[in-house]
């Protein structure tokens, strides 16, 4: 998509061609610089990406030693190339991804190699003429069935790679058996080299700067709650601000952080599928209830939909006049702020894997404020006002209590998860040493003095 | 997770073991039957899955002919196995997926084989002792850089598979060159067999019951609009129904169809990435503006968030009394219904790839109804009513006009898309032959007599 100025149009094709050629080096430079900038940012955003790249290089170098050292090469020969292939295909960014693919590959190769050898043996019995026909029939049937099984959602989520490798190995072993009589030797070598490749990948992946996807998922779920909390924290001030000053312009981007929560479903699902392959590590034991993270994620998303509805009132065309809004400002701000605190508390304790009732206090506070708001609305305080103008503020006043319901549901789901994962239980409603950490956990753009004061109460 | 009755607890471990063993065949039968039922449903839901499975079987059988026929085998030898591998790895459900993977594989193999051969040549110059060191260095650097490039979002979306194959082939060619002096022959054979595998996959994929992902995407975007339309169509009746009868129970599931739109973002993105690989087919020419579908999808999703907010008022705890709701029933129902018709019209014409202004009429109608609603709200019609009770209905009354705005945006995006894709232009506002087809396009669970009547007006 090129923008051509009207003047350029008058030039002939040769002149334009020359101009294009002249501009080419500049364009190339710009493009290269752009890519370099993007790559630098990629590395800065998550330095683990650089480590992963180095790890892939290292694993490949390690596995290629099979070719360079005489004694190693003698035992495997050209089959050693399967080890190189395995490393490229199996070594993923996270331990869960690598383990999932590695186990899938090993198991699928084992089963398929055995079945392939069996199929070759069976086909062999029918003589030199019948063998290809029988082998082709086997390949057609087995590949067809296995491909269809790949469509099952549960298989697709966890064993898709394994099914592919199964088809691959089965075809290779049974088909190549027609030319190579040492099928068993081939199947055996292929399996051993794949095992070596998988082990190399796993060792490099787990022992050098491991990336645990489970930990990432845990942090993502907490961060999503934090994003909603950030919105709710800023919402009260933003909605009830009197003057039309634009000083809070940078606050708007801060308010929009929650939008990524709306569309995080698929990435959460992928992460759960990978995390389920991971062994116990750090604070997470083996068989950590990863599936329950999906429930928490879904409830957080439901809350995000409400927040989205709330957000639409910030930029509503018809705005309730400030003096009318002012009448419900107090309890509305309190509900919003207490919801924000509850979410932050939940996110913070969840991140620390602590089971405490400290968020309950904030939920109760917000409920009290919501009751206050309700009784305020019952007094027909806007009797003289225009109904059309009061609706937006009134809608906000009814939406906020609904968010409390959402937060309660999240809190329940977190408790269930905490019980299942045996989180550390602490009975205190507010933990003294936590007050600071809650502040640190979400690097909030604006300081929250009021929040700290209330907590110290 | 087994439910054990209290009586069972008193039995010894051996008795329990026996019981478990006895129950095993039944369990196995249940499990097998369950899987069989699921697989039957998979095939019934989308029979193309069965065809795809057969196609994979066929392609593998075809490509294995290289092993069975003497003249074919003589020209490639054991390298023929790469063709089998390629078919398994490249043949995807859709043409776009297969083409994307195939082109990625061919191009990456070509570049990597050349670079690998070059690296081997360079390393060769440094003598037998220096060669492994130099090769290992090359592998480490190239694999590391290529792995890092895979993190670039644009590369990840479209060329991830190609980058993987690049690393794979480069390592294979450069490393195995140390043992096998015929590197060039190997690289050449590998490239040719991969080409054959890709071509077989493509021919089978395109010429036997092809699945065009672009068409699926086109239908998905239209279906999403239809789902929102279905909700809006039923919403008016559902919200303003007077009696508390539960006869419309089955209507509720029909109302919830829109929820899948909320989370369709990632699948749309994947489909766009695949669709961009597809050549012109049927109604879609090459370079169809697939990327613009993302914009339409995002706007549809924004509309779905509003619909989600609307839906929450259906199950709201505090409900506005029926007599109060009744006062705004007329215009509210009209807005909802006209929005629904506009969306259906847009979905239907979009599906047919027709550019018409027929939805504009419905949008204008809904705007008129919204104006009516607005002036009705201005008359302070609920003066004597409790504010708290009026809020839900009033919120609905303000949300509905917002949906008109969303629909207008979708309509604009559809027009842009239509212009870019050169949709057929029709000037009529309502096409006579379309009236029926609009009904047929969305196999709506409930008949819509009022809708048909108004359209025939």
PDB file of N, CA, C and O in Angstrom, chain A residues 152, chain B residues 29-44:
ATOM      1  N   UNK A 152     -11.162 -35.475  18.250  1.00  0.00           N
ATOM      2  CA  UNK A 152     -11.766 -35.480  19.594  1.00  0.00           C
ATOM      3  C   UNK A 152     -11.153 -34.342  20.409  1.00  0.00           C
ATOM      4  O   UNK A 152      -9.930 -34.252  20.524  1.00  0.00           O
TER       5      UNK A 152
ATOM      6  N   UNK B  29     -16.589 -51.131  28.897  1.00  0.00           N
ATOM      7  CA  UNK B  29     -17.657 -51.052  27.889  1.00  0.00           C
ATOM      8  C   UNK B  29     -18.232 -49.642  27.849  1.00  0.00           C
ATOM      9  O   UNK B  29     -18.414 -49.054  26.779  1.00  0.00           O
ATOM     10  N   UNK B  30     -18.535 -49.093  29.048  1.00  0.00           N
ATOM     11  CA  UNK B  30     -19.124 -47.747  29.113  1.00  0.00           C
ATOM     12  C   UNK B  30     -18.217 -46.729  28.459  1.00  0.00           C
ATOM     13  O   UNK B  30     -18.648 -45.885  27.681  1.00  0.00           O
ATOM     14  N   UNK B  31     -16.928 -46.848  28.811  1.00  0.00           N
ATOM     15  CA  UNK B  31     -15.943 -45.896  28.296  1.00  0.00           C
ATOM     16  C   UNK B  31     -15.892 -45.986  26.766  1.00  0.00           C
ATOM     17  O   UNK B  31     -15.923 -44.974  26.072  1.00  0.00           O
ATOM     18  N   UNK B  32     -15.788 -47.239  26.276  1.00  0.00           N
ATOM     19  CA  UNK B  32     -15.705 -47.428  24.828  1.00  0.00           C
ATOM     20  C   UNK B  32     -16.954 -46.889  24.136  1.00  0.00           C
ATOM     21  O   UNK B  32     -16.864 -46.215  23.105  1.00  0.00           O
ATOM     22  N   UNK B  33     -18.120 -47.191  24.740  1.00  0.00           N
ATOM     23  CA  UNK B  33     -19.363 -46.712  24.140  1.00  0.00           C
ATOM     24  C   UNK B  33     -19.399 -45.183  24.133  1.00  0.00           C
ATOM     25  O   UNK B  33     -19.849 -44.560  23.168  1.00  0.00           O
ATOM     26  N   UNK B  34     -18.915 -44.601  25.234  1.00  0.00           N
ATOM     27  CA  UNK B  34     -18.891 -43.138  25.337  1.00  0.00           C
ATOM     28  C   UNK B  34     -18.048 -42.536  24.230  1.00  0.00           C
ATOM     29  O   UNK B  34     -18.466 -41.587  23.554  1.00  0.00           O
ATOM     30  N   UNK B  35     -16.846 -43.109  24.033  1.00  0.00           N
ATOM     31  CA  UNK B  35     -15.955 -42.592  22.993  1.00  0.00           C
ATOM     32  C   UNK B  35     -16.589 -42.774  21.619  1.00  0.00           C
ATOM     33  O   UNK B  35     -16.552 -41.869  20.775  1.00  0.00           O
ATOM     34  N   UNK B  36     -17.219 -43.957  21.412  1.00  0.00           N
ATOM     35  CA  UNK B  36     -17.852 -44.225  20.118  1.00  0.00           C
ATOM     36  C   UNK B  36     -18.958 -43.206  19.845  1.00  0.00           C
ATOM     37  O   UNK B  36     -19.084 -42.697  18.729  1.00  0.00           O
ATOM     38  N   UNK B  37     -19.739 -42.900  20.900  1.00  0.00           N
ATOM     39  CA  UNK B  37     -20.809 -41.910  20.739  1.00  0.00           C
ATOM     40  C   UNK B  37     -20.228 -40.555  20.368  1.00  0.00           C
ATOM     41  O   UNK B  37     -20.723 -39.869  19.479  1.00  0.00           O
ATOM     42  N   UNK B  38     -19.140 -40.187  21.073  1.00  0.00           N
ATOM     43  CA  UNK B  38     -18.508 -38.886  20.800  1.00  0.00           C
ATOM     44  C   UNK B  38     -18.012 -38.826  19.367  1.00  0.00           C
ATOM     45  O   UNK B  38     -18.140 -37.810  18.682  1.00  0.00           O
ATOM     46  N   UNK B  39     -17.401 -39.940  18.917  1.00  0.00           N
ATOM     47  CA  UNK B  39     -16.842 -39.948  17.559  1.00  0.00           C
ATOM     48  C   UNK B  39     -17.952 -39.882  16.518  1.00  0.00           C
ATOM     49  O   UNK B  39     -17.821 -39.227  15.493  1.00  0.00           O
ATOM     50  N   UNK B  40     -19.078 -40.545  16.818  1.00  0.00           N
ATOM     51  CA  UNK B  40     -20.209 -40.500  15.897  1.00  0.00           C
ATOM     52  C   UNK B  40     -20.718 -39.061  15.784  1.00  0.00           C
ATOM     53  O   UNK B  40     -20.990 -38.560  14.693  1.00  0.00           O
ATOM     54  N   UNK B  41     -20.781 -38.401  16.944  1.00  0.00           N
ATOM     55  CA  UNK B  41     -21.263 -37.019  16.959  1.00  0.00           C
ATOM     56  C   UNK B  41     -20.312 -36.101  16.171  1.00  0.00           C
ATOM     57  O   UNK B  41     -20.745 -35.223  15.428  1.00  0.00           O
ATOM     58  N   UNK B  42     -18.994 -36.369  16.360  1.00  0.00           N
ATOM     59  CA  UNK B  42     -17.987 -35.576  15.635  1.00  0.00           C
ATOM     60  C   UNK B  42     -18.228 -35.666  14.127  1.00  0.00           C
ATOM     61  O   UNK B  42     -18.174 -34.662  13.415  1.00  0.00           O
ATOM     62  N   UNK B  43     -18.487 -36.891  13.666  1.00  0.00           N
ATOM     63  CA  UNK B  43     -18.712 -37.108  12.236  1.00  0.00           C
ATOM     64  C   UNK B  43     -20.014 -36.481  11.766  1.00  0.00           C
ATOM     65  O   UNK B  43     -20.074 -35.908  10.684  1.00  0.00           O
ATOM     66  N   UNK B  44     -21.046 -36.571  12.632  1.00  0.00           N
ATOM     67  CA  UNK B  44     -22.339 -35.998  12.249  1.00  0.00           C
ATOM     68  C   UNK B  44     -22.281 -34.471  12.228  1.00  0.00           C
ATOM     69  O   UNK B  44     -22.867 -33.828  11.356  1.00  0.00           O
TER      70      UNK B  44
END
